[in-house]
CSV table of C-alpha atoms and ligand atoms in Angstrom, one decimal:
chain,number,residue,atom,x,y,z
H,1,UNK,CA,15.3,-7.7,2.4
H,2,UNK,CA,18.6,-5.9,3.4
H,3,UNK,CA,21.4,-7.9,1.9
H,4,UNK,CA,24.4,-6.0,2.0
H,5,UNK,CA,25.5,-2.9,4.3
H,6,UNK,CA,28.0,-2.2,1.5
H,7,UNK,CA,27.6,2.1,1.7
H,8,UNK,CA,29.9,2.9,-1.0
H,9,UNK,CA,27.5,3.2,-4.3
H,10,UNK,CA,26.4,6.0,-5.5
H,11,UNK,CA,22.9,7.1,-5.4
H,12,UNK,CA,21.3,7.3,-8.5
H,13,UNK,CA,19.3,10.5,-9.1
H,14,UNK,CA,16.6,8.9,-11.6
H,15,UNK,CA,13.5,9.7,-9.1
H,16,UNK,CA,11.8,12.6,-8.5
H,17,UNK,CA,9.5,14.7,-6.0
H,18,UNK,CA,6.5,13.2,-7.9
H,19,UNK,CA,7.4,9.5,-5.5
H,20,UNK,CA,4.8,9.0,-2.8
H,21,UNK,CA,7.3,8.8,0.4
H,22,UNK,CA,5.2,7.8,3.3
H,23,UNK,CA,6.5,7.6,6.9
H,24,UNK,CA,4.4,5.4,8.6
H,25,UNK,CA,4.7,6.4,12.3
H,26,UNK,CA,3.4,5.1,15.4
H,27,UNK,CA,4.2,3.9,19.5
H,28,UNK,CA,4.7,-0.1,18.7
H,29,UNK,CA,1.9,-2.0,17.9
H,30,UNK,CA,-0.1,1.1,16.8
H,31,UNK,CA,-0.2,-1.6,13.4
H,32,UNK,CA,2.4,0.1,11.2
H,33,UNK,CA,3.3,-3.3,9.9
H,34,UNK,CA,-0.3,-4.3,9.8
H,35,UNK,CA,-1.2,-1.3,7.3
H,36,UNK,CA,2.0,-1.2,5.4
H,37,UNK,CA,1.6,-4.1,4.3
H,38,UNK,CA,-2.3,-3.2,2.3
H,39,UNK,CA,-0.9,0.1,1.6
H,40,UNK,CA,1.9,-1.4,-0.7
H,41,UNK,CA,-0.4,-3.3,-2.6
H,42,UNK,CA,-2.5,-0.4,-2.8
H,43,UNK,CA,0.0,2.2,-4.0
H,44,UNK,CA,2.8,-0.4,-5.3
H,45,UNK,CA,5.3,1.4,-2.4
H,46,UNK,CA,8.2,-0.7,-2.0
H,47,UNK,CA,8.1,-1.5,1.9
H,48,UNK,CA,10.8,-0.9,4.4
H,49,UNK,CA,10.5,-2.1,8.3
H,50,UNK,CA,13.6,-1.4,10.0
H,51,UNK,CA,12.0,-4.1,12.5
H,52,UNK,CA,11.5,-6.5,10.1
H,53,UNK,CA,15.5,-6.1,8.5
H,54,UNK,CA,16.7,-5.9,12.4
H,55,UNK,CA,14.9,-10.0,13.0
H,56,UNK,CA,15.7,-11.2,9.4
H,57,UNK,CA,19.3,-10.2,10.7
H,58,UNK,CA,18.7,-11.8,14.0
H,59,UNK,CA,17.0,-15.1,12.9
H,60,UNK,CA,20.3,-15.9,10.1
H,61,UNK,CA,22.5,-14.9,13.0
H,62,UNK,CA,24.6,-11.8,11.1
H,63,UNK,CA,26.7,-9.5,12.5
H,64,UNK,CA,24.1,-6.9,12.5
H,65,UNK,CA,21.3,-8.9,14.0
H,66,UNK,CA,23.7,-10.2,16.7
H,67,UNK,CA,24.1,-6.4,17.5
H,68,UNK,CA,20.7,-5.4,17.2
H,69,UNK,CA,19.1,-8.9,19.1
H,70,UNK,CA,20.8,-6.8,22.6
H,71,UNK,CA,18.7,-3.9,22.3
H,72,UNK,CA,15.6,-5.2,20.7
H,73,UNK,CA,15.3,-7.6,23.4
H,74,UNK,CA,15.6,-5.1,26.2
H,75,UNK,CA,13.0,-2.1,24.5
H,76,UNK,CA,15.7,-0.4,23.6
H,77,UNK,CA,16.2,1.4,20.0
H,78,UNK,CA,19.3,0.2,17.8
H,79,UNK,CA,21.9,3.0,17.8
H,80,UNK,CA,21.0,5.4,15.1
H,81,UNK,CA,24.7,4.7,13.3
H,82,UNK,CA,23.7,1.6,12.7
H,83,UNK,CA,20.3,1.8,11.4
H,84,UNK,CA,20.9,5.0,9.5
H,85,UNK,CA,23.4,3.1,7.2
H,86,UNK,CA,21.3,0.5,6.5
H,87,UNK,CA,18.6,2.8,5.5
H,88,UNK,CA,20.7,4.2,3.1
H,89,UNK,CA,22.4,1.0,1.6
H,90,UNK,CA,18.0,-0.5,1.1
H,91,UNK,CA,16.7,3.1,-0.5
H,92,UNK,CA,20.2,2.9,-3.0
H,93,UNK,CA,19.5,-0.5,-3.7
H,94,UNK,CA,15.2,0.2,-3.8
H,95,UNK,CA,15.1,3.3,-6.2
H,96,UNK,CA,12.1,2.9,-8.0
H,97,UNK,CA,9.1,5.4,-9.3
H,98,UNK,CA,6.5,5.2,-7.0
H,99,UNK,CA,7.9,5.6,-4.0
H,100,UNK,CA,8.2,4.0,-0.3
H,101,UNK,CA,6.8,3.2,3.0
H,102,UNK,CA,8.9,3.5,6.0
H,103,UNK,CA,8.0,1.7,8.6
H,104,UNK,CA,8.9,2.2,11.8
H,105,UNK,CA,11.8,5.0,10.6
H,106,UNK,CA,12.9,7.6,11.4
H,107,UNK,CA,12.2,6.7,15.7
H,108,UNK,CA,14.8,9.6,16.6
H,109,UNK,CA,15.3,13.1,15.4
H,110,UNK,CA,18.7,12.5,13.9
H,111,UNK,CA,17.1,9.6,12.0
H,112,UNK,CA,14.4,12.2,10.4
H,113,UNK,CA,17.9,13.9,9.4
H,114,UNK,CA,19.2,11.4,7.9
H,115,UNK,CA,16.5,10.1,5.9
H,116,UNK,CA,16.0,14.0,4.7
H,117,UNK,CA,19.6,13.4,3.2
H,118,UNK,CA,19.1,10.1,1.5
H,119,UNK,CA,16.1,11.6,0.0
H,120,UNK,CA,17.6,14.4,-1.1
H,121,UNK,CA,20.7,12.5,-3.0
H,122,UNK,CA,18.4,10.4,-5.1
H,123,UNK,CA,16.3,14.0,-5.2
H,124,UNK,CA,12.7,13.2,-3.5
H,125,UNK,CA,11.5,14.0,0.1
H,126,UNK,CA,9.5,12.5,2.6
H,127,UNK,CA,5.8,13.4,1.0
H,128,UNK,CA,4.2,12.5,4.6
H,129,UNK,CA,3.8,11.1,7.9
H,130,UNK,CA,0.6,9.3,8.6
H,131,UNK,CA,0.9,9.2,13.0
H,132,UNK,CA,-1.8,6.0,13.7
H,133,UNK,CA,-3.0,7.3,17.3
H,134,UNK,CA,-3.7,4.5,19.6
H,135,UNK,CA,-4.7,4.6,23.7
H,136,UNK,CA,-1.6,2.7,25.6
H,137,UNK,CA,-4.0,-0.3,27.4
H,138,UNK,CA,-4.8,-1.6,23.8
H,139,UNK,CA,-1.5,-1.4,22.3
H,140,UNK,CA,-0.4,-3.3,25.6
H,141,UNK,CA,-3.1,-5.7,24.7
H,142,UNK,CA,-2.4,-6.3,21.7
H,143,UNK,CA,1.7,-6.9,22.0
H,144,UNK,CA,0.7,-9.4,24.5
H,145,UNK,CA,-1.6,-10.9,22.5
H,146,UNK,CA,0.7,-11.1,19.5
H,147,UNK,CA,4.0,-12.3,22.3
H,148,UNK,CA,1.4,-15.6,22.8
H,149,UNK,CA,2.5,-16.4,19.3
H,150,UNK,CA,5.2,-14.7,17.3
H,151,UNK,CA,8.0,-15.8,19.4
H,152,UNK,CA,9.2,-12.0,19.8
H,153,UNK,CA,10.9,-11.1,23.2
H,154,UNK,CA,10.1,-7.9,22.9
H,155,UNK,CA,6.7,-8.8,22.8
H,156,UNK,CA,6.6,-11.0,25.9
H,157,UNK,CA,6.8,-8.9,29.1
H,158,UNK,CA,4.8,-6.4,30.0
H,159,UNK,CA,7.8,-4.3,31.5
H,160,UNK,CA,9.7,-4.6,28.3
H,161,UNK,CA,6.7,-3.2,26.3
H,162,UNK,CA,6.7,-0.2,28.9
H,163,UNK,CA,10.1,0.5,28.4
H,164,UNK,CA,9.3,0.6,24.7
H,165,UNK,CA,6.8,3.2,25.4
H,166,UNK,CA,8.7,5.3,27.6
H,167,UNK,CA,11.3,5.1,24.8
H,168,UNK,CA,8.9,6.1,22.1
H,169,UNK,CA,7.7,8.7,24.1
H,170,UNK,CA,10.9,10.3,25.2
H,171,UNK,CA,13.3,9.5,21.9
H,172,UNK,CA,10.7,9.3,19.1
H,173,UNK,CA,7.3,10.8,19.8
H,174,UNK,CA,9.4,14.6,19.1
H,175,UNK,CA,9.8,13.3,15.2
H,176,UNK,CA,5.8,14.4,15.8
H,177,UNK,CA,6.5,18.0,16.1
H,178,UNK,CA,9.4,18.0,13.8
H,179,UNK,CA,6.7,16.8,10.9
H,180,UNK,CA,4.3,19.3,12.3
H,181,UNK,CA,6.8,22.1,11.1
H,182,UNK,CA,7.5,21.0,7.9
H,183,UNK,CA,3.3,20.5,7.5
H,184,UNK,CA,4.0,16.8,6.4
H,185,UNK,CA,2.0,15.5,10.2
H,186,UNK,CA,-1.0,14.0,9.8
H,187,UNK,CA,-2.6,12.3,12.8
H,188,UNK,CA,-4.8,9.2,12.1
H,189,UNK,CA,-7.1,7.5,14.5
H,190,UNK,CA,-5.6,3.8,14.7
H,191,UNK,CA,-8.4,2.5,16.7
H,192,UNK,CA,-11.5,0.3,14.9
H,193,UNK,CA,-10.8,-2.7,12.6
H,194,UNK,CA,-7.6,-2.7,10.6
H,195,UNK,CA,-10.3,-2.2,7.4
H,196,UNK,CA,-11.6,1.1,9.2
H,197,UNK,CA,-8.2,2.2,9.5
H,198,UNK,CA,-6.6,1.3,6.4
H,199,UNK,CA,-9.5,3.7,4.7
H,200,UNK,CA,-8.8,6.8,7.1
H,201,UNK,CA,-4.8,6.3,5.8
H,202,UNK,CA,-5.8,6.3,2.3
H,203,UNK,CA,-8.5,9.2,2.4
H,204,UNK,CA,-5.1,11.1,4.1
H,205,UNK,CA,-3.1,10.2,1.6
H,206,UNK,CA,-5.5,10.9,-0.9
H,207,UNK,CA,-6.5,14.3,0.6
H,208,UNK,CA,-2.5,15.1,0.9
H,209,UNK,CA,-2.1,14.6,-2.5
H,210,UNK,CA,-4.6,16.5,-3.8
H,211,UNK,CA,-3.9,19.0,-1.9
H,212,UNK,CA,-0.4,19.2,-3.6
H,213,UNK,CA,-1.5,19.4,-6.8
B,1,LIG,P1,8.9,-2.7,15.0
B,1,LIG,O1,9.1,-4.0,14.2
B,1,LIG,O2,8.8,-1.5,14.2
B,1,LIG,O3,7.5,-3.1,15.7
B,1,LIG,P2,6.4,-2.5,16.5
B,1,LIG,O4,6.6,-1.0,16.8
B,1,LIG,O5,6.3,-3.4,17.7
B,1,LIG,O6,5.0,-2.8,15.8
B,1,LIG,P3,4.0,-2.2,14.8
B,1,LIG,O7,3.5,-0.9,15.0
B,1,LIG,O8,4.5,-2.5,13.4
B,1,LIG,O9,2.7,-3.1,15.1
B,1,LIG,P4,1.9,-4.3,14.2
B,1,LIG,O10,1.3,-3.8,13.0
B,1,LIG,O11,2.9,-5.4,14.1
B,1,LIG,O12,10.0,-2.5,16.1
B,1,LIG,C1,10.6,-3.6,16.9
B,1,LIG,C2,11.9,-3.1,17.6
B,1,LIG,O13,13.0,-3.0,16.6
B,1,LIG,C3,11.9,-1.7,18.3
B,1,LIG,O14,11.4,-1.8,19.6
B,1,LIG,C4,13.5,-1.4,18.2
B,1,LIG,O15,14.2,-2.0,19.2
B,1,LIG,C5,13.9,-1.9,16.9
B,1,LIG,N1,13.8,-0.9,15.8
B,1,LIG,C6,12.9,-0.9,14.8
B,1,LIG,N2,13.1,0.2,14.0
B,1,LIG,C7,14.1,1.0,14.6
B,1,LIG,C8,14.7,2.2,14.3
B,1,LIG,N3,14.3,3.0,13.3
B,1,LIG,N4,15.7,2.6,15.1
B,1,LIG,C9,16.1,1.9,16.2
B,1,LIG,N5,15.6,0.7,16.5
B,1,LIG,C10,14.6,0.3,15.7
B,1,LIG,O16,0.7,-4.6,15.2
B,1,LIG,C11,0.9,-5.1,16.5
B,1,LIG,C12,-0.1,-6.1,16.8
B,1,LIG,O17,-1.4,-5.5,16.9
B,1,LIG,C13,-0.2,-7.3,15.8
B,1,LIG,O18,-0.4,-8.5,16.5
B,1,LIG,C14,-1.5,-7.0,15.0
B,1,LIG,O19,-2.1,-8.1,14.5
B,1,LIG,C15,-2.3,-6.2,16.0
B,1,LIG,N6,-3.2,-5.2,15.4
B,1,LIG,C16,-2.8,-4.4,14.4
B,1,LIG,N7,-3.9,-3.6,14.0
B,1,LIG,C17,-4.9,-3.9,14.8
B,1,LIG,C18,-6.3,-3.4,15.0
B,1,LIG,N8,-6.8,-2.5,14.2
B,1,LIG,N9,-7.0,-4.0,15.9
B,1,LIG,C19,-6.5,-5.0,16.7
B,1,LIG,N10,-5.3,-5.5,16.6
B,1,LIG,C20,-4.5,-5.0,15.7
């Protein structure tokens, strides 16, 4: 969990391009956080979900989840500044040899920038992005269903969920094509049970990496 925004350390350039980098990519509640967390155990990724950082920050009351609680709770992204920096303080602080799962970054093109550029330092790239494909009335379903108990405002309302979909569509869903052009898209049915679709991700990953080699 993010600790520290402290940006000034260096990055250390022990890795290398062999790291499995995986973007996990989605509209919300495609289950990103669902499947990260069986494909970290799976591949020993070290996990990252800006969402997750952004309510650790909000729940101990911070500075930064002060910031981020007034656009979370409206739909709206956090400015990409902000989450940018501490995407770069967790990967310095995270460098390890097998690689990581981003979860629910990059969500804007200047994000998919960024994190080019903290790859680069520490000299890996992103190795994928795994796109879970769901249709809108189940992911509506299902944030309403999980608003019943998590306590998430964003989760709550059905308007706020739309206005997380508008924003996905209009601010995020062009990291697709982006991907696309650097042949690192893969699109992956996220409908059936979370078992179904934790073996499409890893026979993409698998089939990726082979393919590599
Ligand atoms: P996130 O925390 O990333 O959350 P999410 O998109 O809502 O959900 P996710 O896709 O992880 O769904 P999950 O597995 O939980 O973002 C929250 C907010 O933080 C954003 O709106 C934004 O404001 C801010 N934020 C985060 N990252 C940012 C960034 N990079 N830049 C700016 N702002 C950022 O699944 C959802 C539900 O479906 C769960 O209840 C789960 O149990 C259920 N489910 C999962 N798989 C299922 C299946 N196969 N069948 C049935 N139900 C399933």
């Amino acid at each position: 969990m993010l600790k520290n925004l402290n940006n000034n350390l260096p990055l250390q350039s022990n890795t290398s391009k062999s790291m499995l980098n995986v973007i996990l990519f989605g509209p919300p509640g495609a289950g990103k956080g669902t499947q990260s967390a069986k494909l970290i155990e799976k591949y020993k990724l070290t996990h990252l979900s800006t969402g997750d950082v952004f309510r650790y920050n909000i729940k101990n009351e911070t500075d930064l989840g002060v910031l981020a609680k007034g656009f979370i709770d409206k739909g709206a992204l956090v400015p990409d500044e902000v989450t940018n920096n501490m995407v770069k303080d967790f990967v310095k602080r995270n460098l390890n040899e097998y690689g990581f799962i981003f979860d629910g970054y990059p969500r804007t093109i200047a994000q998919g920038e960024e994190l080019a550029k903290i790859l680069e330092e520490t000299n890996t790239e992103v190795s994928m992005m795994l796109a879970l494909e769901v249709d809108e009335d189940e992911l509506v379903k299902r944030l309403l269903e999980r608003g019943k108990t998590s306590g998430r405002v964003d989760d709550q309302n059905e308007d706020t969920i739309r206005t997380r979909f508008k924003v996905y569509k209009e601010e995020t869903s062009p990291l697709a094509t982006f991907y696309s052009a650097k042949y690192k898209y893969i699109g992956v049915h996220g409908m059936g049970s979370v078992d179904e679709i934790f073996d499409r991700l890893c026979n993409a990953i698998e089939a990726k990496q082979s393919a590599k080699d």
